[in-house]
PDB file of C-alpha atoms in Angstrom:
ATOM      1  CA  MET A   1       0.090   0.031   0.278  1.00 47.00           C
ATOM      2  CA  ALA A   2       1.405   3.504  -0.694  1.00 60.00           C
ATOM      3  CA  SER A   3       2.639   6.011   1.750  1.00 86.00           C
ATOM      4  CA  LEU A   4      -0.841   7.134   3.725  1.00 93.00           C
ATOM      5  CA  ASP A   5      -1.423  10.810   3.435  1.00 94.00           C
ATOM      6  CA  ILE A   6      -1.215  13.161   6.756  1.00 95.00           C
ATOM      7  CA  ILE A   7      -4.708  14.887   7.829  1.00 95.00           C
ATOM      8  CA  GLU A   8      -3.070  18.873   9.028  1.00 94.00           C
ATOM      9  CA  GLU A   9      -5.585  20.949   8.534  1.00 93.00           C
ATOM     10  CA  ARG A  10      -8.692  21.885  10.467  1.00 92.00           C
ATOM     11  CA  SER A  11     -10.538  22.605   7.589  1.00 94.00           C
ATOM     12  CA  ASP A  12     -10.407  18.888   6.097  1.00 94.00           C
ATOM     13  CA  PRO A  13     -14.022  17.703   5.856  1.00 93.00           C
ATOM     14  CA  ALA A  14     -12.628  14.715   7.411  1.00 94.00           C
ATOM     15  CA  VAL A  15     -12.341  16.760  11.005  1.00 93.00           C
ATOM     16  CA  GLN A  16     -15.630  17.765  10.888  1.00 92.00           C
ATOM     17  CA  ARG A  17     -17.220  14.273  10.195  1.00 91.00           C
ATOM     18  CA  ILE A  18     -15.094  13.119  13.378  1.00 92.00           C
ATOM     19  CA  ILE A  19     -16.148  15.954  15.632  1.00 89.00           C
ATOM     20  CA  ASP A  20     -20.089  15.310  14.226  1.00 88.00           C
ATOM     21  CA  VAL A  21     -19.624  11.462  15.713  1.00 88.00           C
ATOM     22  CA  THR A  22     -17.862  11.892  19.287  1.00 83.00           C
ATOM     23  CA  LYS A  23     -20.762  14.428  20.061  1.00 77.00           C
ATOM     24  CA  HIS A  24     -22.826  13.076  23.230  1.00 67.00           C
ATOM     25  CA  SER A  25     -26.017  15.076  22.102  1.00 61.00           C
ATOM     26  CA  ARG A  26     -27.149  13.517  19.280  1.00 55.00           C
ATOM     27  CA  SER A  27     -30.440  12.945  18.404  1.00 59.00           C
ATOM     28  CA  VAL A  28     -30.233  10.964  15.508  1.00 65.00           C
ATOM     29  CA  VAL A  29     -27.168   8.009  15.387  1.00 74.00           C
ATOM     30  CA  LYS A  30     -26.479   7.604  11.653  1.00 89.00           C
ATOM     31  CA  THR A  31     -22.383   7.155  12.207  1.00 92.00           C
ATOM     32  CA  VAL A  32     -20.003   5.576  14.934  1.00 93.00           C
ATOM     33  CA  LEU A  33     -16.553   5.958  15.840  1.00 94.00           C
ATOM     34  CA  ILE A  34     -15.098   2.397  16.248  1.00 96.00           C
ATOM     35  CA  GLU A  35     -11.317   2.103  17.737  1.00 94.00           C
ATOM     36  CA  ASP A  36      -8.548  -0.125  18.543  1.00 95.00           C
ATOM     37  CA  ILE A  37      -7.301  -2.725  15.812  1.00 96.00           C
ATOM     38  CA  GLU A  38      -9.375  -5.689  17.346  1.00 96.00           C
ATOM     39  CA  PRO A  39     -12.835  -4.297  16.805  1.00 96.00           C
ATOM     40  CA  LEU A  40     -11.730  -2.046  13.546  1.00 97.00           C
ATOM     41  CA  LEU A  41     -10.742  -5.803  12.145  1.00 97.00           C
ATOM     42  CA  GLN A  42     -14.160  -7.316  13.019  1.00 97.00           C
ATOM     43  CA  SER A  43     -15.969  -4.518  11.976  1.00 97.00           C
ATOM     44  CA  ILE A  44     -14.388  -4.456   8.079  1.00 97.00           C
ATOM     45  CA  ARG A  45     -14.855  -8.274   7.747  1.00 95.00           C
ATOM     46  CA  ALA A  46     -18.536  -8.300   9.171  1.00 95.00           C
ATOM     47  CA  GLY A  47     -19.380  -5.728   6.342  1.00 95.00           C
ATOM     48  CA  VAL A  48     -20.056  -2.239   8.126  1.00 96.00           C
ATOM     49  CA  GLU A  49     -19.733   0.093   5.990  1.00 97.00           C
ATOM     50  CA  PHE A  50     -16.818   2.444   6.917  1.00 97.00           C
ATOM     51  CA  ALA A  51     -16.182   6.261   5.534  1.00 95.00           C
ATOM     52  CA  GLU A  52     -12.384   6.233   6.081  1.00 97.00           C
ATOM     53  CA  VAL A  53      -9.640   4.880   8.767  1.00 97.00           C
ATOM     54  CA  TYR A  54      -7.573   7.154  10.841  1.00 97.00           C
ATOM     55  CA  GLY A  55      -4.240   6.557  12.679  1.00 96.00           C
ATOM     56  CA  LEU A  56      -2.021   8.555  14.033  1.00 95.00           C
ATOM     57  CA  ASP A  57       0.965  10.332  12.221  1.00 93.00           C
ATOM     58  CA  THR A  58       2.984   9.277  15.395  1.00 91.00           C
ATOM     59  CA  ALA A  59       1.659   5.706  15.238  1.00 88.00           C
ATOM     60  CA  PRO A  60       0.642   4.467  11.686  1.00 88.00           C
ATOM     61  CA  PRO A  61      -1.959   1.457  11.381  1.00 94.00           C
ATOM     62  CA  PRO A  62      -0.465  -2.067  11.065  1.00 95.00           C
ATOM     63  CA  ALA A  63      -0.205  -3.991   7.875  1.00 95.00           C
ATOM     64  CA  GLU A  64      -3.223  -6.016   9.074  1.00 96.00           C
ATOM     65  CA  LEU A  65      -5.703  -3.473   9.295  1.00 97.00           C
ATOM     66  CA  LEU A  66      -4.233  -1.905   6.001  1.00 96.00           C
ATOM     67  CA  GLU A  67      -4.539  -4.872   4.177  1.00 96.00           C
ATOM     68  CA  ALA A  68      -8.197  -5.374   5.388  1.00 97.00           C
ATOM     69  CA  CYS A  69      -9.013  -1.688   4.315  1.00 97.00           C
ATOM     70  CA  GLU A  70      -7.186  -2.268   0.966  1.00 96.00           C
ATOM     71  CA  LYS A  71      -9.587  -5.559   0.259  1.00 96.00           C
ATOM     72  CA  ARG A  72     -12.675  -3.436   1.006  1.00 96.00           C
ATOM     73  CA  GLY A  73     -11.624  -0.004  -0.454  1.00 96.00           C
ATOM     74  CA  ILE A  74     -11.548   1.752   2.518  1.00 97.00           C
ATOM     75  CA  ARG A  75      -9.475   5.216   2.707  1.00 96.00           C
ATOM     76  CA  VAL A  76      -6.637   5.164   5.643  1.00 97.00           C
ATOM     77  CA  ARG A  77      -5.794   8.415   6.539  1.00 97.00           C
ATOM     78  CA  LEU A  78      -3.230   9.875   9.414  1.00 96.00           C
ATOM     79  CA  LEU A  79      -4.049  12.459  11.481  1.00 95.00           C
ATOM     80  CA  ALA A  80      -1.439  14.854  12.846  1.00 95.00           C
ATOM     81  CA  SER A  81      -1.073  14.886  16.461  1.00 91.00           C
ATOM     82  CA  ALA A  82      -1.403  18.154  17.212  1.00 91.00           C
ATOM     83  CA  LEU A  83      -4.716  18.386  15.123  1.00 93.00           C
ATOM     84  CA  ALA A  84      -5.934  14.994  17.318  1.00 92.00           C
ATOM     85  CA  ASN A  85      -5.561  16.908  20.283  1.00 90.00           C
ATOM     86  CA  GLN A  86      -7.730  19.543  19.715  1.00 90.00           C
ATOM     87  CA  VAL A  87     -10.420  17.597  17.927  1.00 90.00           C
ATOM     88  CA  PHE A  88     -10.689  14.936  20.494  1.00 88.00           C
ATOM     89  CA  LYS A  89     -10.047  17.467  23.559  1.00 79.00           C
ATOM     90  CA  ALA A  90     -10.900  16.473  26.821  1.00 67.00           C
ATOM     91  CA  GLU A  91     -11.708  12.795  25.764  1.00 70.00           C
ATOM     92  CA  LYS A  92      -9.183   9.578  25.734  1.00 80.00           C
ATOM     93  CA  LYS A  93      -7.252  10.310  22.229  1.00 86.00           C
ATOM     94  CA  PRO A  94      -7.590   6.888  20.098  1.00 91.00           C
ATOM     95  CA  LYS A  95      -4.483   5.938  18.223  1.00 92.00           C
ATOM     96  CA  LEU A  96      -6.415   3.855  15.398  1.00 95.00           C
ATOM     97  CA  PHE A  97     -10.039   4.334  14.628  1.00 96.00           C
ATOM     98  CA  GLY A  98     -12.591   4.755  11.616  1.00 97.00           C
ATOM     99  CA  ILE A  99     -15.898   6.006  11.159  1.00 96.00           C
ATOM    100  CA  ALA A 100     -18.144   3.616   9.987  1.00 96.00           C
ATOM    101  CA  LYS A 101     -21.970   3.773   8.911  1.00 95.00           C
ATOM    102  CA  VAL A 102     -24.595   2.469  11.803  1.00 93.00           C
ATOM    103  CA  PRO A 103     -26.130  -0.444   9.976  1.00 92.00           C
ATOM    104  CA  ARG A 104     -30.136  -1.343   9.922  1.00 93.00           C
ATOM    105  CA  PRO A 105     -31.375  -2.258  13.119  1.00 93.00           C
ATOM    106  CA  SER A 106     -31.932  -6.002  13.488  1.00 96.00           C
ATOM    107  CA  ARG A 107     -34.615  -7.639  13.096  1.00 95.00           C
ATOM    108  CA  PHE A 108     -36.782 -10.800  14.556  1.00 95.00           C
ATOM    109  CA  LYS A 109     -36.678 -11.969  11.197  1.00 95.00           C
ATOM    110  CA  ASP A 110     -33.274 -12.025  11.160  1.00 95.00           C
ATOM    111  CA  LEU A 111     -33.068 -14.562  14.623  1.00 94.00           C
ATOM    112  CA  ALA A 112     -35.581 -16.572  12.161  1.00 91.00           C
ATOM    113  CA  ASP A 113     -32.939 -17.140   9.330  1.00 86.00           C
ATOM    114  CA  ARG A 114     -30.401 -18.709  11.454  1.00 93.00           C
ATOM    115  CA  THR A 115     -30.036 -22.050  12.986  1.00 93.00           C
ATOM    116  CA  GLY A 116     -28.274 -21.203  16.656  1.00 96.00           C
ATOM    117  CA  ASP A 117     -30.109 -20.667  19.631  1.00 97.00           C
ATOM    118  CA  VAL A 118     -31.416 -16.909  20.666  1.00 97.00           C
ATOM    119  CA  ILE A 119     -30.206 -15.312  23.969  1.00 97.00           C
ATOM    120  CA  LEU A 120     -33.045 -13.028  25.517  1.00 96.00           C
ATOM    121  CA  LEU A 121     -31.181 -10.725  28.502  1.00 96.00           C
ATOM    122  CA  ASP A 122     -34.028  -8.673  30.166  1.00 94.00           C
ATOM    123  CA  GLY A 123     -32.949  -5.970  32.150  1.00 93.00           C
ATOM    124  CA  VAL A 124     -29.575  -6.515  31.767  1.00 95.00           C
ATOM    125  CA  LYS A 125     -27.592  -2.856  31.780  1.00 94.00           C
ATOM    126  CA  ILE A 126     -24.149  -3.280  32.742  1.00 95.00           C
ATOM    127  CA  VAL A 127     -22.478  -2.726  28.956  1.00 96.00           C
ATOM    128  CA  GLY A 128     -19.306  -4.679  29.672  1.00 96.00           C
ATOM    129  CA  ASN A 129     -21.853  -7.612  30.792  1.00 96.00           C
ATOM    130  CA  ILE A 130     -23.668  -7.510  27.652  1.00 97.00           C
ATOM    131  CA  GLY A 131     -20.561  -6.895  25.520  1.00 97.00           C
ATOM    132  CA  ALA A 132     -18.872 -10.183  26.708  1.00 97.00           C
ATOM    133  CA  ILE A 133     -22.239 -11.795  26.288  1.00 98.00           C
ATOM    134  CA  VAL A 134     -22.268 -11.222  22.388  1.00 98.00           C
ATOM    135  CA  ARG A 135     -18.563 -12.478  22.088  1.00 97.00           C
ATOM    136  CA  THR A 136     -19.152 -15.408  23.830  1.00 98.00           C
ATOM    137  CA  ALA A 137     -22.633 -16.032  22.174  1.00 98.00           C
ATOM    138  CA  PHE A 138     -20.701 -15.326  18.591  1.00 97.00           C
ATOM    139  CA  ALA A 139     -17.980 -17.602  19.432  1.00 97.00           C
ATOM    140  CA  LEU A 140     -20.325 -20.753  20.349  1.00 97.00           C
ATOM    141  CA  GLY A 141     -22.371 -20.537  17.733  1.00 97.00           C
ATOM    142  CA  ALA A 142     -25.725 -18.437  19.015  1.00 97.00           C
ATOM    143  CA  ALA A 143     -28.075 -16.745  16.418  1.00 97.00           C
ATOM    144  CA  GLY A 144     -28.493 -14.099  18.142  1.00 97.00           C
ATOM    145  CA  ILE A 145     -29.188 -11.632  20.806  1.00 98.00           C
ATOM    146  CA  VAL A 146     -32.552  -9.958  21.969  1.00 97.00           C
ATOM    147  CA  LEU A 147     -32.042  -6.951  24.702  1.00 97.00           C
ATOM    148  CA  VAL A 148     -35.050  -5.953  26.674  1.00 95.00           C
ATOM    149  CA  ASP A 149     -34.944  -3.155  29.201  1.00 92.00           C
ATOM    150  CA  SER A 150     -31.347  -2.759  28.531  1.00 93.00           C
ATOM    151  CA  ASP A 151     -31.313   0.996  28.482  1.00 93.00           C
ATOM    152  CA  LEU A 152     -29.240   1.008  24.975  1.00 93.00           C
ATOM    153  CA  PRO A 153     -30.978   3.472  22.262  1.00 90.00           C
ATOM    154  CA  THR A 154     -28.521   1.963  19.553  1.00 91.00           C
ATOM    155  CA  ILE A 155     -26.127  -1.563  19.141  1.00 93.00           C
ATOM    156  CA  ALA A 156     -23.677   1.346  17.678  1.00 90.00           C
ATOM    157  CA  ASP A 157     -22.547   2.447  21.237  1.00 91.00           C
ATOM    158  CA  ARG A 158     -19.070   3.309  21.532  1.00 89.00           C
ATOM    159  CA  ARG A 159     -19.104   1.521  24.974  1.00 92.00           C
ATOM    160  CA  LEU A 160     -21.204  -1.782  23.145  1.00 95.00           C
ATOM    161  CA  ILE A 161     -18.666  -1.783  20.699  1.00 95.00           C
ATOM    162  CA  ARG A 162     -15.442  -1.484  22.974  1.00 94.00           C
ATOM    163  CA  ALA A 163     -16.715  -4.065  25.135  1.00 95.00           C
ATOM    164  CA  SER A 164     -17.646  -6.707  22.630  1.00 97.00           C
ATOM    165  CA  ARG A 165     -14.407  -6.051  20.740  1.00 96.00           C
ATOM    166  CA  GLY A 166     -16.555  -5.075  17.138  1.00 95.00           C
ATOM    167  CA  TYR A 167     -18.267  -8.788  17.633  1.00 97.00           C
ATOM    168  CA  VAL A 168     -21.541  -6.816  18.051  1.00 97.00           C
ATOM    169  CA  PHE A 169     -21.591  -6.132  14.516  1.00 96.00           C
ATOM    170  CA  SER A 170     -21.183  -9.793  13.216  1.00 96.00           C
ATOM    171  CA  LEU A 171     -24.744 -11.478  14.795  1.00 96.00           C
ATOM    172  CA  PRO A 172     -27.956  -9.603  15.345  1.00 97.00           C
ATOM    173  CA  ILE A 173     -29.185  -8.539  18.343  1.00 98.00           C
ATOM    174  CA  VAL A 174     -32.220  -6.901  18.649  1.00 98.00           C
ATOM    175  CA  LEU A 175     -33.219  -4.092  20.801  1.00 97.00           C
ATOM    176  CA  ALA A 176     -37.330  -5.124  21.744  1.00 95.00           C
ATOM    177  CA  SER A 177     -39.526  -3.893  24.111  1.00 93.00           C
ATOM    178  CA  ARG A 178     -40.668  -6.805  26.963  1.00 92.00           C
ATOM    179  CA  ASP A 179     -44.175  -6.901  24.901  1.00 92.00           C
ATOM    180  CA  GLU A 180     -42.446  -7.149  21.177  1.00 94.00           C
ATOM    181  CA  ALA A 181     -39.814 -10.309  22.893  1.00 93.00           C
ATOM    182  CA  LEU A 182     -43.313 -12.100  24.438  1.00 92.00           C
ATOM    183  CA  GLN A 183     -44.732 -11.654  21.240  1.00 92.00           C
ATOM    184  CA  HIS A 184     -41.794 -12.762  19.251  1.00 92.00           C
ATOM    185  CA  LEU A 185     -41.558 -15.977  21.897  1.00 91.00           C
ATOM    186  CA  ARG A 186     -44.898 -16.857  21.066  1.00 91.00           C
ATOM    187  CA  GLU A 187     -44.925 -17.163  17.505  1.00 91.00           C
ATOM    188  CA  SER A 188     -41.260 -18.207  16.862  1.00 90.00           C
ATOM    189  CA  GLY A 189     -41.829 -21.910  17.789  1.00 89.00           C
ATOM    190  CA  LEU A 190     -38.902 -22.000  19.827  1.00 92.00           C
ATOM    191  CA  ARG A 191     -38.652 -24.060  23.460  1.00 92.00           C
ATOM    192  CA  PRO A 192     -38.000 -20.730  26.062  1.00 93.00           C
ATOM    193  CA  MET A 193     -35.971 -21.598  28.836  1.00 94.00           C
ATOM    194  CA  VAL A 194     -35.330 -19.171  31.778  1.00 92.00           C
ATOM    195  CA  PHE A 195     -32.294 -19.588  33.876  1.00 91.00           C
ATOM    196  CA  GLU A 196     -32.820 -19.504  37.513  1.00 86.00           C
ATOM    197  CA  ALA A 197     -31.631 -20.052  40.911  1.00 82.00           C
ATOM    198  CA  ASP A 198     -33.589 -23.454  41.269  1.00 83.00           C
ATOM    199  CA  GLY A 199     -34.374 -24.881  38.392  1.00 84.00           C
ATOM    200  CA  ASP A 200     -36.298 -27.988  36.720  1.00 87.00           C
ATOM    201  CA  HIS A 201     -33.123 -29.021  34.791  1.00 91.00           C
ATOM    202  CA  THR A 202     -29.107 -28.665  35.479  1.00 93.00           C
ATOM    203  CA  VAL A 203     -27.171 -26.280  32.396  1.00 93.00           C
ATOM    204  CA  GLY A 204     -25.680 -30.419  32.022  1.00 93.00           C
ATOM    205  CA  ASP A 205     -29.223 -31.012  30.458  1.00 94.00           C
ATOM    206  CA  LEU A 206     -28.876 -29.089  27.907  1.00 94.00           C
ATOM    207  CA  GLY A 207     -26.793 -30.633  25.539  1.00 93.00           C
ATOM    208  CA  ALA A 208     -29.275 -33.413  25.143  1.00 94.00           C
ATOM    209  CA  ILE A 209     -31.440 -31.313  23.439  1.00 93.00           C
ATOM    210  CA  ASP A 210     -31.489 -31.422  19.865  1.00 92.00           C
ATOM    211  CA  GLU A 211     -33.727 -28.039  18.750  1.00 94.00           C
ATOM    212  CA  ARG A 212     -33.170 -24.145  18.505  1.00 95.00           C
ATOM    213  CA  ILE A 213     -34.295 -22.974  22.413  1.00 95.00           C
ATOM    214  CA  VAL A 214     -34.158 -19.315  23.802  1.00 96.00           C
ATOM    215  CA  LEU A 215     -32.006 -19.421  26.927  1.00 96.00           C
ATOM    216  CA  MET A 216     -33.262 -15.832  29.278  1.00 95.00           C
ATOM    217  CA  PHE A 217     -31.281 -14.400  31.559  1.00 94.00           C
ATOM    218  CA  GLY A 218     -32.358 -11.352  33.536  1.00 89.00           C
ATOM    219  CA  SER A 219     -30.065  -8.955  35.928  1.00 80.00           C
ATOM    220  CA  GLU A 220     -28.406 -10.665  38.723  1.00 68.00           C
ATOM    221  CA  LYS A 221     -30.351  -8.654  41.222  1.00 70.00           C
ATOM    222  CA  THR A 222     -34.344  -9.126  40.339  1.00 68.00           C
ATOM    223  CA  GLY A 223     -33.455 -12.147  37.418  1.00 66.00           C
ATOM    224  CA  PRO A 224     -35.872 -12.136  34.670  1.00 71.00           C
ATOM    225  CA  SER A 225     -39.818 -10.182  34.706  1.00 71.00           C
ATOM    226  CA  GLY A 226     -42.694 -12.073  35.653  1.00 76.00           C
ATOM    227  CA  ALA A 227     -43.981 -12.338  32.186  1.00 79.00           C
ATOM    228  CA  LEU A 228     -40.807 -13.588  30.348  1.00 80.00           C
ATOM    229  CA  THR A 229     -40.728 -16.154  33.272  1.00 80.00           C
ATOM    230  CA  ASP A 230     -43.954 -17.037  32.876  1.00 83.00           C
ATOM    231  CA  ILE A 231     -44.138 -17.759  29.291  1.00 84.00           C
ATOM    232  CA  ALA A 232     -41.039 -20.340  30.060  1.00 82.00           C
ATOM    233  CA  ALA A 233     -42.629 -23.680  30.763  1.00 78.00           C
ATOM    234  CA  GLU A 234     -39.273 -24.742  32.236  1.00 89.00           C
ATOM    235  CA  SER A 235     -36.225 -23.530  33.776  1.00 90.00           C
ATOM    236  CA  VAL A 236     -32.748 -24.353  34.676  1.00 93.00           C
ATOM    237  CA  SER A 237     -30.048 -23.806  37.298  1.00 91.00           C
ATOM    238  CA  ILE A 238     -26.393 -24.113  37.302  1.00 91.00           C
ATOM    239  CA  PRO A 239     -24.924 -26.310  39.966  1.00 91.00           C
ATOM    240  CA  MET A 240     -22.703 -23.835  42.526  1.00 88.00           C
ATOM    241  CA  ASN A 241     -21.180 -23.456  45.907  1.00 90.00           C
ATOM    242  CA  PRO A 242     -24.169 -22.775  48.186  1.00 86.00           C
ATOM    243  CA  ALA A 243     -22.281 -20.362  49.710  1.00 87.00           C
ATOM    244  CA  ALA A 244     -21.974 -18.114  46.518  1.00 84.00           C
ATOM    245  CA  GLU A 245     -24.601 -15.658  46.099  1.00 79.00           C
ATOM    246  CA  SER A 246     -24.988 -15.699  42.667  1.00 81.00           C
ATOM    247  CA  LEU A 247     -23.014 -15.995  39.292  1.00 88.00           C
ATOM    248  CA  ASN A 248     -21.877 -12.999  36.879  1.00 92.00           C
ATOM    249  CA  VAL A 249     -24.555 -12.810  34.181  1.00 94.00           C
ATOM    250  CA  SER A 250     -21.454 -13.007  31.564  1.00 96.00           C
ATOM    251  CA  VAL A 251     -20.347 -15.995  33.038  1.00 96.00           C
ATOM    252  CA  SER A 252     -23.989 -17.797  33.416  1.00 95.00           C
ATOM    253  CA  ALA A 253     -24.402 -17.010  29.828  1.00 96.00           C
ATOM    254  CA  GLY A 254     -21.007 -18.669  28.808  1.00 97.00           C
ATOM    255  CA  ILE A 255     -21.600 -21.696  30.361  1.00 97.00           C
ATOM    256  CA  ALA A 256     -25.012 -22.238  28.962  1.00 96.00           C
ATOM    257  CA  LEU A 257     -23.678 -21.764  25.454  1.00 97.00           C
ATOM    258  CA  HIS A 258     -20.845 -23.637  26.224  1.00 97.00           C
ATOM    259  CA  ALA A 259     -23.210 -26.756  26.759  1.00 96.00           C
ATOM    260  CA  ARG A 260     -24.714 -25.801  23.698  1.00 96.00           C
ATOM    261  CA  ALA A 261     -21.899 -25.634  21.758  1.00 96.00           C
ATOM    262  CA  ARG A 262     -21.977 -28.894  19.733  1.00 95.00           C
ATOM    263  CA  ARG A 263     -25.318 -28.312  18.965  1.00 95.00           C
ATOM    264  CA  ASN A 264     -24.894 -24.786  17.350  1.00 96.00           C
ATOM    265  CA  LEU A 265     -21.721 -25.145  16.095  1.00 94.00           C
ATOM    266  CA  GLY A 266     -22.604 -28.413  14.589  1.00 89.00           C
ATOM    267  CA  ALA A 267     -25.979 -26.494  13.204  1.00 73.00           C
TER     268      ALA A 267
END
């Protein structure tokens, strides 16, 4: 790849584009800033559309990223460090980032078109937990994730992109109201199973189920809502030391997905 152009003038249109995407007050989110090598690479592999990718003049992008951008026809330029200090001001200055178009929101139909299990998170609001579950769900063959009452207005949230290492664009993630989730569960024909402390099954039983299921998790404090618990005819528990109060929801989801990995990855 040829030597990279350096953006040194504030008048360059890219500078305003970067400033706009970092504003916290945007009412409509059409573009997002994706930073760091792994999230950038995974987003590119997932087919996310980029305006440009940027490095700093003091820290050029690694060859792996340059090759990935070249294959996709994504322009890469360097931002002068002095200009980057002006643009990001009090924010943490990323050494490597891109401006991407936010993909269309996933729909329940996107889950129906896939073969793996569905993860439903009810009232899980900690973005780090959601991001960890996204990575695990992708790695272990889940069809996608439904987020109910997550407080996220979009999956193109910079915190979620960082926490998921960019895998948030690699599988369908549906933001739904509780009523929408309930309707989908009724219409999909999938077998819903809710995780509770004293379940009908243990997590070890999940490997023998040879059909798609919905694995439902609530927050650590309150668990799933009553409406979602009621629609699940079966419950699952994870054997654990009774002296331990609970498991982190991302750990619980990981244990469940591992138990289902042979079926989901095989499918």
